[in-house]
Amino acid sequence: MFVFREYIFGNRILAFYDIGSDTAEQYLSLYAMLIRKLQTGDLTLWGANNGFGINLNMLNMTNPALMIVYLLGAVIGTERMPYLMVWIYMAEILCAGICCYLYLSVFRLDERAKAMASYMYCFSGFIMVWGQHYQFAIVPSLLVLEMLFVERCIRCPRKWKSLTIMTAFLVFNSMYIAYMCLIFCGFYVCVRVLIRHLRSFPSYFFRVFHLAWVMGLGVGIGFITLLPAVAAILSVSSRLATQDSLSYRLFGIQYPSVYYSTLVSRFFGTTFKGISDYRGHFNYYEDPCLFFSILFALLLVQYVFLIPSISERVAGMAAEAGKRYRVNKIKLIVIQYVLLVFVGACVSWPGTGTIFNGFTTFFSRYMFICMPYFALIASYTLTEIIRNRKVNYIALAIGLAVTVRFCLVYYIDPGMPNPKYAALAHLICCVLMALVLVLFSLDSLDFLRRYLIIALCVFLAADVSVDAFSNFHGRDTVLKGGKYFEELYDTDTANALRWIRENDSQWYRVEKTYGATMATDSMVQDYHPISAYNSTQNANIQNYINMYWDDVLYMDINHYLYVLGSADTDQSGLCGIKYVLSRNSEAVLPGTEQVFSSGDVYVYRFTDVNNICSYYPYSEVSKTFGKASDGFTDTVTVNFEEKDPKAKLIVLDGGKDDRITANVTVIQQGVLFFAIPFENGWSVYVDGEKKAMRKANEGFIGVDLEAGTHEITLKYLCPGLVKGMIITIFSIILLILFSVLENMRDRSVDVPDDWTRTTPVELIIAGAYNGIRTRIDPTYVPHPPAERQRRVREDGSLQRESSRERQGRVREDGSLQREHSRERQGRVREDGSLQREPSRKRAVRVREDGSPQREPSRKRAVRVREDGSLQGDTSRERRKRRRTGMTSGKTGE
């Protein structure tokens, strides 16, 4: 509440006009369009109101947090939807902390250490900075949940189904996020199996393989969203476009020195380099932000010095618990130091960002993968400090000196436009936390340790709260009921658009010379534009804009503004712009006439444009025929001035974005031009027969027509959707099949432990291998897992020893007697048989007749009366005995 008080109780909306303008200029409009499609039942994956049109599968539609926004927005309306964003953001922050706590609970850590580490995690720099972009705030929660289920599967391979489902959920959320998370989780699997189960390379390989196929099955289930996203990116998206070689992208790029100063400084505070007036390497969002609290800066140096002690404790706990695996102390020490160096090298090498960004160019968005590692370091170090009271004073002095130095520099420097109060708060909290750690380590202050832990938690909360507050305080944001809402939901604009729809049923484009946003009003107000702000633009459309209409570009290739290129009426006519809305009654565009007005909004219509279609005879365009760069796609170049004025073209807007119908009558052979992006997924049907498409003017659809009357239909099917759905269904069937096989196997009595730890896929592969080996080597005799543990009967035959009989006892006749787990702590009666000892009777006393007497928990502290019977020792009697000089005693088992 403190961090977001201006957004909850004040007049601010969690959408920014400054460096975070994507939120107000793009995301809110996109969510409004998806909500409207949901309300109208148009569940197609083509967004016709986003510029020239776009495949919606690339726009994070399946983000779990945003799906809540869509559903609630469909109920309360698009106008109230922006008010939800701060509450969704707060829920994502809380979810990150809870998920981190669940993950840390897998390890034997102190509860207070886990709570503090989870608190640092949910207020980490990535969530506070990149989380402002809505879809990224849920990413740390998904990553740490994936790691949680990986850890469970490592410890108990039978729990593989939960990891499969979580991986599918991760892929379903976003291909880009899943790509980064699964790379990291693959590395995590290799390291964790190395720590726990390294006995031989085959054993290590098969354990890693088990986790790999489990996660691969989850990826298969998520193919329904993964394959369409991959198809879109590889076919028409410009995201992967690059001219540089792979070797140069990995090893030829070098970071400037300012990158490393930014990397270090933002480790101590998210706003040390400023926000809008940023003074770093790139910008406030794209630069690395590894802040995990000032306490973590102190703990990281402590961790470097306490690694041997932590490793010794972990190895000791594993030995005491009687684990099946052995934890080697030396191996733990070496791995932890190597990991520290490796992580530091990765964040300093540009190639890491290139790998995590699909081998295109380097980005720092991947650095959220460091957050779970930081949480482990913080929790293990705090556990060592709390349980063993170990504080290395040299490490504390180093950490304090370095942290104070950076906080002082960014507090004193007048040229750095950062919030000075945040640097001062970090400085004060750093000194106070160091003092608490020193006092906690003193044996003479043992009675204060509980309060010192509370003080440490308070200072931690103050530190991260002030840092988070500095990211949101004083920002240039959308205001509740302000100009943004007045312009976007303007009554006069709504009346003008309603008049156009009621009087013209064809498929055309509408533009405006004003707006609440720079280029995305159309997604809220429901009309087809060419203006757009989209970082996943169709590469073919980009080629058209660069070659024919670059006047509409604003700042970069991602911003198209019609008002900048409105003077080029040929290109606007070719793109099907028929109506223009303006607030100026005198600014008449060439070739237009005023047809309607509402208040201060005037509607102008181009007299020579009917819809998004135009027809060009072969005599005019045949000389421009050619082949695209792929060598297969036919191309054509048209000029709007050369269109056939005699062609009768009627293009109807059916209300669904994925289908366009047209009735065409032409008197000569030619090319029919559609101002629809040339993209895989669109198909053209002429009189019911599918026709090949031409790429027209680098970016649009053209189709050859014979003279006559034709019925044309354009249909869009998201590329890869059908194949992805088939793979998803097949993967789900495999998941169900393996689960059924596992349940059937578990019901079998004669199944050894090694088999129950083996997955169905491994059994199938082993069976195939045995069959192949037998054909190659006839002398080879396969030994199925079920026959590995056998005994020899009296007649010489082999008798299988099932898993539940391995803990058997030998009866008088030599047969094995089963020993249940609840009888393993039995006692021996006089006749030599075992007597069951329930868990509630494990602490017992012996009566005079030799029988055991139950000792309830409330009577564990007892005294012996004069007659030899046991007397309960209550707290009131203990105090009375102390006053009389008596000493209390406890009886053992």
XYZ file of C-alpha atoms in Angstrom, residues 152-508:
357
model
C 10.681 -32.287 -6.553
C 11.254 -34.479 -9.591
C 14.986 -34.733 -8.824
C 14.235 -35.858 -5.291
C 11.368 -38.151 -6.248
C 11.230 -39.124 -9.949
C 7.682 -40.427 -9.498
C 6.467 -36.813 -9.233
C 7.187 -36.170 -12.910
C 3.594 -35.335 -13.883
C 3.568 -32.039 -11.977
C 6.761 -30.943 -13.759
C 5.228 -31.822 -17.127
C 2.100 -29.769 -16.413
C 4.120 -26.814 -15.102
C 6.332 -26.818 -18.191
C 3.246 -26.849 -20.408
C 1.858 -23.906 -18.435
C 5.141 -22.047 -18.877
C 5.149 -22.609 -22.646
C 1.470 -21.708 -22.855
C 2.237 -18.341 -21.229
C 4.831 -17.130 -23.742
C 7.260 -18.689 -26.188
C 9.856 -15.997 -25.475
C 9.685 -16.360 -21.697
C 9.584 -20.167 -21.903
C 12.676 -20.137 -24.105
C 14.685 -18.203 -21.511
C 13.310 -20.110 -18.516
C 13.903 -23.560 -20.013
C 17.500 -22.724 -20.943
C 18.114 -21.783 -17.335
C 16.196 -24.795 -15.963
C 18.229 -27.116 -18.184
C 21.403 -25.716 -16.651
C 19.822 -25.987 -13.190
C 19.009 -29.665 -13.768
C 22.581 -30.440 -14.785
C 24.027 -28.743 -11.683
C 21.530 -30.182 -9.184
C 21.897 -33.755 -10.480
C 25.662 -33.282 -10.353
C 25.437 -32.312 -6.686
C 23.049 -35.070 -5.610
C 23.561 -38.111 -7.825
C 26.959 -38.093 -9.484
C 28.258 -41.669 -9.135
C 29.001 -42.495 -12.766
C 28.413 -40.881 -16.120
C 25.666 -43.359 -17.194
C 23.801 -42.761 -13.920
C 24.161 -38.997 -14.325
C 23.054 -39.136 -17.964
C 19.923 -41.183 -17.302
C 18.818 -38.953 -14.415
C 19.240 -35.861 -16.578
C 17.490 -37.650 -19.430
C 14.549 -38.460 -17.163
C 14.025 -34.765 -16.385
C 14.630 -33.772 -20.011
C 11.911 -35.999 -21.430
C 9.492 -34.953 -18.678
C 10.008 -31.285 -19.537
C 9.965 -32.106 -23.261
C 6.541 -33.699 -22.864
C 5.367 -30.456 -21.241
C 6.733 -28.490 -24.190
C 4.754 -30.798 -26.471
C 1.550 -30.040 -24.561
C 2.226 -26.322 -25.002
C 2.680 -26.606 -28.772
C -0.806 -25.198 -29.350
C 0.636 -21.738 -28.659
C 4.322 -22.461 -29.233
C 4.176 -23.568 -32.873
C 2.023 -20.627 -34.092
C 4.363 -18.184 -32.349
C 7.425 -19.820 -33.893
C 5.765 -19.882 -37.313
C 4.912 -16.178 -37.098
C 8.386 -15.150 -35.983
C 10.185 -17.244 -38.586
C 7.895 -16.247 -41.456
C 7.033 -12.542 -41.314
C 8.174 -11.045 -38.031
C 11.137 -8.681 -38.125
C 12.268 -9.661 -34.631
C 14.912 -12.094 -35.889
C 16.082 -9.964 -38.802
C 19.823 -9.319 -38.625
C 22.706 -8.886 -41.044
C 25.514 -9.981 -38.687
C 27.034 -13.450 -38.589
C 26.452 -15.711 -35.610
C 30.112 -15.638 -34.593
C 30.070 -11.850 -34.561
C 26.857 -11.758 -32.529
C 28.368 -14.078 -29.933
C 31.989 -12.985 -29.769
C 32.391 -9.823 -31.830
C 30.312 -7.463 -29.688
C 31.885 -5.773 -26.679
C 30.110 -3.851 -23.935
C 31.322 -0.276 -23.335
C 32.623 0.660 -19.903
C 29.387 2.477 -19.061
C 27.573 -0.880 -19.209
C 29.691 -2.294 -16.391
C 29.278 0.821 -14.236
C 25.508 0.525 -14.781
C 25.570 -3.192 -13.988
C 27.320 -2.575 -10.652
C 25.447 0.562 -9.629
C 21.996 -0.933 -10.259
C 22.969 -3.860 -8.058
C 22.680 -1.436 -5.126
C 19.558 0.457 -6.237
C 17.095 0.330 -9.111
C 16.904 4.119 -9.538
C 20.563 5.039 -8.991
C 20.859 6.001 -12.681
C 17.537 7.839 -12.796
C 14.281 7.001 -14.573
C 13.109 9.406 -17.289
C 16.379 11.369 -17.341
C 18.352 8.165 -17.352
C 22.176 8.283 -17.352
C 23.138 4.679 -18.027
C 24.104 2.478 -20.938
C 20.796 2.186 -22.810
C 17.631 3.061 -20.903
C 15.851 2.529 -17.606
C 14.235 -0.737 -18.703
C 16.734 -2.374 -21.036
C 19.791 -1.949 -18.803
C 20.570 -4.736 -16.288
C 18.949 -4.382 -12.885
C 20.216 -6.920 -10.345
C 18.982 -5.149 -7.223
C 17.933 -7.645 -4.555
C 18.022 -5.345 -1.480
C 20.924 -3.748 0.359
C 20.875 -6.656 2.810
C 21.719 -8.999 -0.048
C 24.743 -6.853 -0.923
C 26.051 -7.560 2.603
C 25.037 -11.221 2.502
C 26.723 -11.873 -0.842
C 30.153 -11.065 0.595
C 29.306 -13.122 3.685
C 28.368 -16.020 1.413
C 31.780 -15.958 -0.280
C 33.470 -16.411 3.108
C 30.883 -18.827 4.555
C 30.730 -21.289 1.643
C 32.956 -23.859 3.440
C 30.834 -23.641 6.584
C 27.573 -23.887 4.632
C 28.865 -26.874 2.662
C 29.939 -28.649 5.845
C 26.511 -28.125 7.387
C 24.674 -29.380 4.301
C 26.874 -32.475 4.082
C 26.405 -33.124 7.798
C 22.611 -32.849 7.610
C 22.532 -35.247 4.671
C 24.634 -37.764 6.603
C 22.491 -37.475 9.746
C 19.286 -37.907 7.761
C 20.576 -41.142 6.266
C 20.086 -40.060 2.679
C 20.555 -42.586 -0.101
C 22.878 -40.152 -1.791
C 26.129 -38.780 -0.403
C 26.913 -35.078 -0.357
C 30.610 -34.466 -0.740
C 31.731 -31.357 1.095
C 34.642 -30.618 -1.233
C 32.421 -31.014 -4.279
C 29.891 -28.579 -2.811
C 32.563 -25.976 -2.094
C 34.045 -26.200 -5.576
C 30.651 -26.054 -7.315
C 29.537 -22.997 -5.345
C 32.678 -21.017 -6.078
C 32.570 -22.019 -9.743
C 28.921 -20.937 -9.958
C 29.727 -17.525 -8.509
C 32.438 -16.938 -11.083
C 30.308 -18.381 -13.875
C 27.291 -16.166 -13.121
C 29.489 -13.081 -12.912
C 31.095 -13.924 -16.246
C 27.711 -14.534 -17.908
C 26.191 -11.182 -16.939
C 29.367 -9.473 -18.177
C 29.469 -11.236 -21.565
C 27.273 -9.860 -24.386
C 26.951 -13.348 -25.855
C 24.743 -14.395 -22.930
C 22.167 -11.782 -23.834
C 22.409 -12.831 -27.478
C 21.782 -16.502 -26.643
C 18.801 -15.714 -24.428
C 17.371 -13.411 -27.106
C 17.227 -16.029 -29.834
C 20.754 -15.398 -31.175
C 19.714 -12.045 -32.681
C 21.093 -9.216 -30.544
C 22.004 -8.781 -26.908
C 19.378 -7.785 -24.320
C 19.469 -7.737 -20.534
C 15.898 -8.927 -20.013
C 17.132 -12.435 -19.238
C 18.662 -11.343 -15.927
C 15.529 -12.321 -14.023
C 17.027 -15.834 -14.028
C 19.561 -14.590 -11.452
C 16.824 -13.869 -8.908
C 16.234 -17.494 -7.722
C 20.011 -17.910 -7.396
C 20.164 -14.767 -5.283
C 17.300 -16.077 -3.139
C 19.216 -19.308 -2.489
C 22.359 -17.389 -1.557
C 20.446 -15.086 0.790
C 18.503 -17.883 2.483
C 21.510 -20.191 3.000
C 23.657 -17.350 4.327
C 20.945 -16.141 6.688
C 20.358 -19.708 7.853
C 24.053 -20.071 8.654
C 24.046 -16.762 10.540
C 20.847 -17.471 12.484
C 21.545 -21.097 13.417
C 25.289 -20.984 14.021
C 25.690 -17.264 14.782
C 28.481 -17.056 12.215
C 29.231 -13.578 10.936
C 32.539 -13.010 9.206
C 33.664 -9.559 10.290
C 36.095 -9.148 7.389
C 33.333 -9.906 4.896
C 30.976 -7.588 6.742
C 33.520 -4.759 6.633
C 34.113 -5.272 2.901
C 30.398 -5.398 2.104
C 29.658 -2.362 4.257
C 32.494 -0.306 2.755
C 31.523 -1.063 -0.866
C 27.813 -0.486 -0.283
C 28.353 2.775 1.619
C 30.653 3.989 -1.140
C 28.060 3.516 -3.896
C 25.201 4.916 -1.813
C 27.239 8.017 -0.926
C 28.312 8.595 -4.531
C 24.774 8.521 -5.876
C 23.465 10.555 -2.934
C 26.051 13.334 -3.274
C 26.418 13.498 -7.077
C 24.268 16.496 -8.186
C 24.553 15.588 -11.865
C 22.807 12.244 -11.451
C 18.990 12.655 -11.792
C 18.145 9.902 -9.344
C 15.817 10.116 -6.293
C 18.259 11.169 -3.554
C 15.996 9.915 -0.772
C 16.349 6.358 -2.111
C 20.160 6.496 -1.974
C 19.996 7.963 1.555
C 17.576 5.235 2.688
C 19.871 2.541 1.297
C 22.816 4.102 3.120
C 21.044 4.260 6.486
C 19.574 0.765 6.203
C 22.963 -0.635 5.202
C 24.659 0.715 8.355
C 21.804 -0.426 10.601
C 21.722 -3.928 9.078
C 25.479 -4.307 9.530
C 25.115 -3.252 13.168
C 22.345 -5.815 13.714
C 24.489 -8.584 12.222
C 27.390 -7.682 14.540
C 25.159 -7.661 17.614
C 23.552 -10.931 16.571
C 26.930 -12.681 16.493
C 27.813 -11.708 20.080
C 27.234 -14.517 22.572
C 26.690 -12.068 25.400
C 23.537 -10.761 23.698
C 21.836 -14.104 23.333
C 18.673 -12.816 25.019
C 18.322 -10.108 22.328
C 18.607 -12.305 19.264
C 14.857 -12.627 18.738
C 14.474 -8.864 18.715
C 17.506 -8.416 16.495
C 15.929 -10.671 13.873
C 12.772 -8.557 14.045
C 14.858 -5.402 13.640
C 16.626 -6.913 10.613
C 13.254 -7.686 9.021
C 12.041 -4.129 9.686
C 15.151 -2.596 8.101
C 14.826 -4.943 5.119
C 11.184 -3.975 4.633
C 12.038 -0.278 4.860
C 14.894 -0.629 2.385
C 13.019 -2.473 -0.375
C 9.860 -0.403 0.161
C 11.681 2.884 -0.338
C 13.472 1.506 -3.402
C 10.189 0.287 -4.886
C 8.478 3.578 -4.042
C 11.176 5.518 -5.903
C 10.275 3.632 -9.104
C 6.680 4.889 -9.062
C 6.665 8.215 -7.216
C 6.439 11.374 -9.301
C 6.107 9.590 -12.650
C 4.236 11.101 -15.600
C 1.202 8.830 -15.697
C -2.316 8.574 -17.019
C -4.698 10.324 -14.620
C -8.031 8.966 -13.468
C -10.738 10.711 -15.442
C -8.120 12.834 -17.219
C -7.502 13.783 -20.831
C -6.618 10.220 -21.781
C -10.116 8.971 -21.009
C -11.806 12.126 -22.353
C -10.136 11.740 -25.750
C -10.372 7.969 -25.961
C -14.059 7.789 -25.049
C -15.075 11.093 -26.691
C -18.793 11.238 -27.530
C -18.295 13.199 -30.751
C -15.742 10.686 -32.071
C -18.029 7.797 -31.149
C -20.936 9.464 -32.992
C -18.801 10.019 -36.106
C -17.625 6.388 -36.200
C -21.171 5.177 -35.626
C -22.423 7.261 -38.566
C -19.733 5.817 -40.831
C -20.589 2.224 -39.887
C -24.316 2.778 -40.350
C -23.939 4.381 -43.778
C -21.104 2.338 -45.279
C -20.965 -1.459 -44.885
C -17.831 -2.039 -46.958
C -14.334 -2.929 -45.696
C -12.249 0.268 -45.662
